[in-house]
Amino acid sequence: MSKAMRIHQGSFGRVALLDMDNALIHHAHPHCHVLIKASGADTRFAVGEQLYPLRDDTAVLVNSWEAHSYAHQPGAPRTVILALYIEPRWLGAMQRELNASGNPGFFAQSCGELTPYIRRLADRMAAELLYDDPSGERMEEALFDLMIAIIDRFSEWRTLGGRRYAAPAARDFRIRQAIRFMSGTLGEEFDAGRVAAAAGLSRAHMFRLFQQTMAITPALYFNVLRMEAAIDAMASGRESATEVSGRLGFSAPSHFSRFFRNHQGVTPTEYRRVVNLVDQQGVGLQGVGRHGAGHA
């Protein structure tokens, strides 16, 4: 079974070292997402419908809200993956033009060759996670250096005009209504008919317009919202996994655990066990994971 070795979560998003030997289903993130092999066997990720190699000398690059999956083959050797889920607003706070990291097409390609410099920074990033600085200060510094190097190599961000980050849904008020409805009904089963009615559209029209606007299906978007809510709840430590499961509308905790594992690679309780929640000033928050008494 896959396991999380280290996870830091904060205003920057999430950074994780994941020891992977299980596939992940088609999913997405509201983050600028980068995958780098830390050790182990070469492997592959699918971005959209295309497979890309993850080796010592490559990175897989996934734009915000872009569908992707982990194409691990049963019985294949394990791979330790450095996974970066970076908030565009965090990058933008460091350098205003990098708000563009939330835009579709920020990474023009889904896979690229690492320079020796980026490889060294990625190794430093993995070492900082394994060292597990409880304040997260050195980790955030290493993360920013790594992301700037990746962006300079793989993104034409200067040509995007430094636009302020905004979700693509802002282009159509009906899609904003659909997303608002989904955000308010995370504790219920996804119902395309109700989402369409909330947007004032037929099901077929809503599906086409949503996919044109967001580049993913409404159901996949709903799962992203649900998953992010689950991750935040498990990191905060204020609710048990059973309570989170019930609040998010799962009929049984086992269904919630399977959903979480299929999207994140680990169970909710495993995530809570290893996560270190870091605030905006880089100070570790007590009461989460191994630092405190959060219950599962």
Coordinates of C-alpha atoms in Angstrom, one line a residue:
M1 CA 0.0 0.0 0.0
S2 CA 1.2 3.6 -0.7
K3 CA 2.2 5.6 2.3
A4 CA 2.9 9.3 3.1
M5 CA 6.3 9.8 4.4
R6 CA 6.0 13.6 5.1
I7 CA 3.4 16.3 4.4
H8 CA 3.6 20.0 5.1
Q9 CA 0.5 22.0 4.6
G10 CA 0.0 25.8 4.8
S11 CA -0.6 29.0 2.9
F12 CA 1.8 27.7 0.2
G13 CA -0.5 24.7 -0.4
R14 CA 0.9 21.3 0.3
V15 CA 4.3 19.5 -0.2
A16 CA 4.5 15.8 0.2
L17 CA 6.9 12.9 0.0
L18 CA 4.8 9.9 -1.1
D19 CA 6.0 6.3 -1.3
M20 CA 3.7 5.1 -4.0
D21 CA 2.8 1.6 -5.2
N22 CA -0.9 2.2 -6.0
A23 CA -2.6 3.9 -8.9
L24 CA -4.6 7.1 -8.4
I25 CA -7.8 7.7 -10.3
H26 CA -8.5 10.6 -12.6
H27 CA -8.6 13.7 -10.4
A28 CA -7.6 17.4 -10.3
H29 CA -6.4 20.1 -7.9
P30 CA -7.0 23.8 -7.6
H31 CA -3.2 24.2 -7.4
C32 CA -0.1 24.5 -9.6
H33 CA 1.0 20.9 -9.4
V34 CA 4.5 19.5 -9.9
L35 CA 5.7 15.9 -9.6
I36 CA 9.3 14.9 -9.2
K37 CA 10.8 11.5 -8.6
A38 CA 12.8 11.5 -5.3
S39 CA 13.9 7.9 -5.4
G40 CA 12.9 4.4 -6.5
A41 CA 11.7 3.1 -9.8
D42 CA 10.9 5.2 -12.8
T43 CA 7.2 5.5 -13.3
R44 CA 4.5 7.4 -15.3
F45 CA 1.6 9.9 -14.9
A46 CA -1.2 10.6 -17.2
V47 CA -2.1 14.2 -17.8
G48 CA -5.3 14.3 -19.7
E49 CA -5.2 11.2 -21.8
Q50 CA -1.4 11.2 -22.4
L51 CA 1.2 9.3 -20.4
Y52 CA 4.4 11.0 -19.4
P53 CA 7.6 9.6 -17.8
L54 CA 8.6 10.4 -14.2
R55 CA 12.4 9.7 -14.0
D56 CA 15.4 11.2 -12.2
D57 CA 15.7 13.7 -15.0
T58 CA 12.1 14.7 -15.7
A59 CA 9.2 16.5 -14.0
V60 CA 5.5 16.1 -14.6
L61 CA 3.7 19.5 -14.7
V62 CA 0.0 19.8 -14.1
N63 CA -1.9 23.1 -14.5
S64 CA -4.6 24.2 -12.0
W65 CA -7.8 22.1 -12.4
E66 CA -6.2 19.9 -15.1
A67 CA -7.3 16.3 -14.9
H68 CA -4.5 13.7 -14.3
S69 CA -3.9 10.3 -12.8
Y70 CA -1.1 8.0 -11.6
A71 CA -0.6 5.1 -14.0
H72 CA 1.2 2.8 -11.6
Q73 CA 1.1 -0.8 -12.8
P74 CA 0.2 -3.6 -10.4
G75 CA 3.3 -5.4 -9.2
A76 CA 5.7 -2.6 -10.3
P77 CA 8.4 -1.4 -7.9
R78 CA 7.7 1.5 -5.5
T79 CA 8.5 5.1 -6.3
V80 CA 9.1 7.9 -3.8
I81 CA 7.5 11.0 -5.3
L82 CA 8.0 14.7 -4.3
A83 CA 4.6 16.2 -4.9
L84 CA 4.1 19.9 -4.9
Y85 CA 0.5 21.4 -4.7
I86 CA 1.2 25.1 -4.8
E87 CA -1.3 27.9 -4.2
P88 CA -1.1 30.6 -6.9
R89 CA -1.9 33.3 -4.4
W90 CA 1.2 32.2 -2.3
L91 CA 3.4 32.6 -5.4
G92 CA 1.7 35.9 -6.3
A93 CA 2.4 37.2 -2.8
M94 CA 6.1 36.6 -3.4
Q95 CA 6.1 38.0 -6.9
R96 CA 2.9 39.6 -8.2
E97 CA 3.3 38.3 -11.8
L98 CA 3.2 34.7 -10.5
N99 CA -0.5 35.0 -9.8
A100 CA -0.6 33.7 -13.4
S101 CA 0.3 30.2 -12.0
G102 CA -3.5 29.7 -11.5
N103 CA -4.2 30.2 -15.2
P104 CA -4.8 27.3 -17.7
G105 CA -1.7 26.9 -19.9
F106 CA 0.7 28.2 -17.2
F107 CA 2.8 25.2 -18.0
A108 CA 2.8 24.8 -21.8
Q109 CA 4.0 21.2 -21.6
S110 CA 3.1 18.4 -19.3
C111 CA 6.6 16.9 -18.9
G112 CA 10.0 18.5 -19.1
E113 CA 13.7 17.7 -18.5
L114 CA 15.2 18.8 -15.2
T115 CA 18.4 20.8 -15.2
P116 CA 21.1 19.7 -12.7
Y117 CA 20.2 22.8 -10.7
I118 CA 16.5 21.9 -10.4
R119 CA 17.6 18.4 -9.5
R120 CA 19.7 19.7 -6.7
L121 CA 16.9 21.9 -5.4
A122 CA 14.5 19.0 -5.5
D123 CA 16.9 16.9 -3.5
R124 CA 17.3 19.7 -1.0
M125 CA 13.5 20.0 -0.8
A126 CA 13.1 16.3 -0.1
A127 CA 15.9 16.5 2.5
E128 CA 14.1 19.4 4.3
L129 CA 10.9 17.3 4.4
L130 CA 12.7 14.3 5.8
Y131 CA 14.6 16.5 8.4
D132 CA 11.1 17.7 9.4
D133 CA 11.9 21.1 10.7
P134 CA 8.8 21.7 12.9
S135 CA 8.6 25.4 12.0
G136 CA 8.6 24.8 8.3
E137 CA 10.8 27.9 7.7
R138 CA 13.6 26.2 5.9
M139 CA 11.1 24.1 4.0
E140 CA 9.3 27.2 2.7
E141 CA 12.5 28.8 1.6
A142 CA 13.6 25.6 -0.2
L143 CA 10.1 25.3 -1.8
F144 CA 10.1 28.9 -3.2
D145 CA 13.6 28.4 -4.7
L146 CA 12.5 25.2 -6.3
M147 CA 9.3 26.6 -7.7
I148 CA 11.0 29.7 -9.1
A149 CA 13.5 27.5 -10.9
I150 CA 10.8 25.2 -12.2
I151 CA 8.7 28.2 -13.4
D152 CA 11.6 29.8 -15.1
R153 CA 12.3 26.7 -17.0
F154 CA 8.9 25.3 -17.9
S155 CA 6.5 28.3 -18.0
E156 CA 6.2 31.3 -20.3
W157 CA 4.6 33.2 -17.4
R158 CA 6.0 36.5 -18.5
T159 CA 3.8 36.4 -21.6
L160 CA 0.7 35.8 -19.6
G161 CA 0.7 39.4 -18.5
G162 CA 0.8 38.9 -14.8
R163 CA -3.0 38.8 -14.6
R164 CA -4.5 38.5 -11.1
Y165 CA -5.4 34.9 -10.4
A166 CA -9.1 34.2 -10.9
A167 CA -10.8 30.8 -11.4
P168 CA -11.8 30.3 -15.1
A169 CA -15.4 30.1 -13.9
A170 CA -15.4 33.9 -13.5
R171 CA -16.0 34.0 -17.3
D172 CA -19.6 32.8 -17.0
F173 CA -22.0 33.7 -14.2
R174 CA -24.0 30.4 -14.8
I175 CA -20.9 28.4 -14.1
R176 CA -20.3 30.5 -11.0
Q177 CA -23.8 29.6 -9.8
A178 CA -23.2 25.9 -10.5
I179 CA -20.0 26.0 -8.5
R180 CA -21.6 28.0 -5.6
F181 CA -24.3 25.3 -5.5
M182 CA -21.8 22.5 -5.4
S183 CA -19.7 24.2 -2.7
G184 CA -22.8 24.4 -0.5
T185 CA -23.9 20.8 -1.0
L186 CA -20.7 18.9 -0.3
G187 CA -22.6 16.8 2.3
E188 CA -24.9 15.5 -0.4
E189 CA -24.5 13.1 -3.3
F190 CA -23.6 14.9 -6.6
D191 CA -26.8 15.4 -8.7
A192 CA -26.2 16.9 -12.2
G193 CA -29.8 17.8 -12.5
R194 CA -29.9 19.9 -9.4
V195 CA -26.6 21.6 -10.4
A196 CA -28.0 22.4 -13.8
A197 CA -31.2 23.8 -12.2
A198 CA -29.2 26.0 -9.9
A199 CA -27.4 27.4 -13.0
G200 CA -30.6 27.8 -14.9
L201 CA -29.5 25.4 -17.6
S202 CA -30.5 22.0 -19.0
R203 CA -28.3 19.1 -17.9
A204 CA -26.7 18.8 -21.4
H205 CA -26.1 22.5 -21.8
M206 CA -24.6 22.8 -18.2
F207 CA -22.3 19.8 -18.9
R208 CA -21.0 21.3 -22.2
L209 CA -20.6 24.8 -20.8
F210 CA -18.9 23.6 -17.6
Q211 CA -16.4 21.5 -19.6
Q212 CA -15.7 24.4 -22.0
T213 CA -15.2 26.8 -19.1
M214 CA -13.4 24.6 -16.5
A215 CA -11.9 21.9 -18.8
I216 CA -13.2 19.2 -16.5
T217 CA -16.6 17.7 -15.9
P218 CA -19.0 19.0 -13.1
A219 CA -18.7 15.6 -11.3
L220 CA -14.9 15.8 -11.2
Y221 CA -15.0 19.4 -10.0
F222 CA -17.4 18.4 -7.2
N223 CA -14.9 15.6 -6.2
V224 CA -12.1 18.2 -6.1
L225 CA -14.1 20.4 -3.8
R226 CA -15.0 17.4 -1.6
M227 CA -11.4 16.2 -1.5
E228 CA -10.0 19.6 -0.6
A229 CA -12.6 19.9 2.2
A230 CA -11.6 16.5 3.5
I231 CA -7.8 17.3 3.4
D232 CA -8.4 20.6 5.3
A233 CA -10.5 18.8 7.9
M234 CA -8.0 16.0 8.4
A235 CA -5.2 18.4 8.7
S236 CA -7.0 20.6 11.3
G237 CA -7.6 17.7 13.7
R238 CA -10.8 19.1 15.0
E239 CA -13.0 16.3 13.8
S240 CA -12.6 12.5 13.7
A241 CA -12.4 10.8 10.3
T242 CA -15.9 9.4 11.0
E243 CA -17.3 12.9 11.7
V244 CA -15.7 14.2 8.5
S245 CA -17.1 11.3 6.6
G246 CA -20.6 12.0 7.8
R247 CA -20.4 15.8 7.2
L248 CA -19.2 15.3 3.6
G249 CA -22.1 12.9 2.9
F250 CA -20.4 9.5 2.7
S251 CA -22.7 6.6 3.6
A252 CA -19.9 4.9 5.6
P253 CA -16.4 5.8 6.9
S254 CA -15.0 3.0 4.7
H255 CA -16.4 4.8 1.6
F256 CA -14.7 8.0 2.7
S257 CA -11.4 6.2 3.3
R258 CA -11.5 4.7 -0.2
F259 CA -12.4 8.0 -1.8
F260 CA -9.5 9.7 0.1
R261 CA -7.0 7.0 -0.8
N262 CA -8.0 6.9 -4.5
H263 CA -7.4 10.7 -4.8
Q264 CA -4.5 11.2 -2.4
G265 CA -2.8 7.8 -2.3
V266 CA -3.1 7.4 1.5
T267 CA -6.0 7.0 3.9
P268 CA -7.4 10.0 5.9
T269 CA -5.9 8.7 9.2
E270 CA -2.5 8.2 7.5
Y271 CA -2.7 11.7 6.2
R272 CA -3.4 13.1 9.6
R273 CA -0.6 11.1 11.2
V274 CA 2.1 12.6 9.0
V275 CA 0.9 16.1 8.2
N276 CA 2.5 19.2 9.7
L277 CA 0.2 22.2 9.5
V278 CA 2.3 25.4 9.0
D279 CA 0.8 28.9 9.4
Q280 CA 1.6 31.9 7.2
Q281 CA 4.5 32.9 9.4
G282 CA 6.1 29.4 9.1
V283 CA 5.3 28.4 12.7
G284 CA 4.2 24.8 13.2
L285 CA 0.6 24.6 14.6
Q286 CA 0.2 22.3 17.6
G287 CA -2.5 19.6 17.8
V288 CA -2.1 18.2 14.4
G289 CA -0.8 14.7 13.4
R290 CA 2.2 13.6 15.4
H291 CA 2.5 17.0 17.0
G292 CA -0.7 16.8 18.9
A293 CA -3.8 14.9 19.9
G294 CA -6.0 15.0 16.8
H295 CA -8.3 11.9 16.9
A296 CA -9.1 9.6 14.0

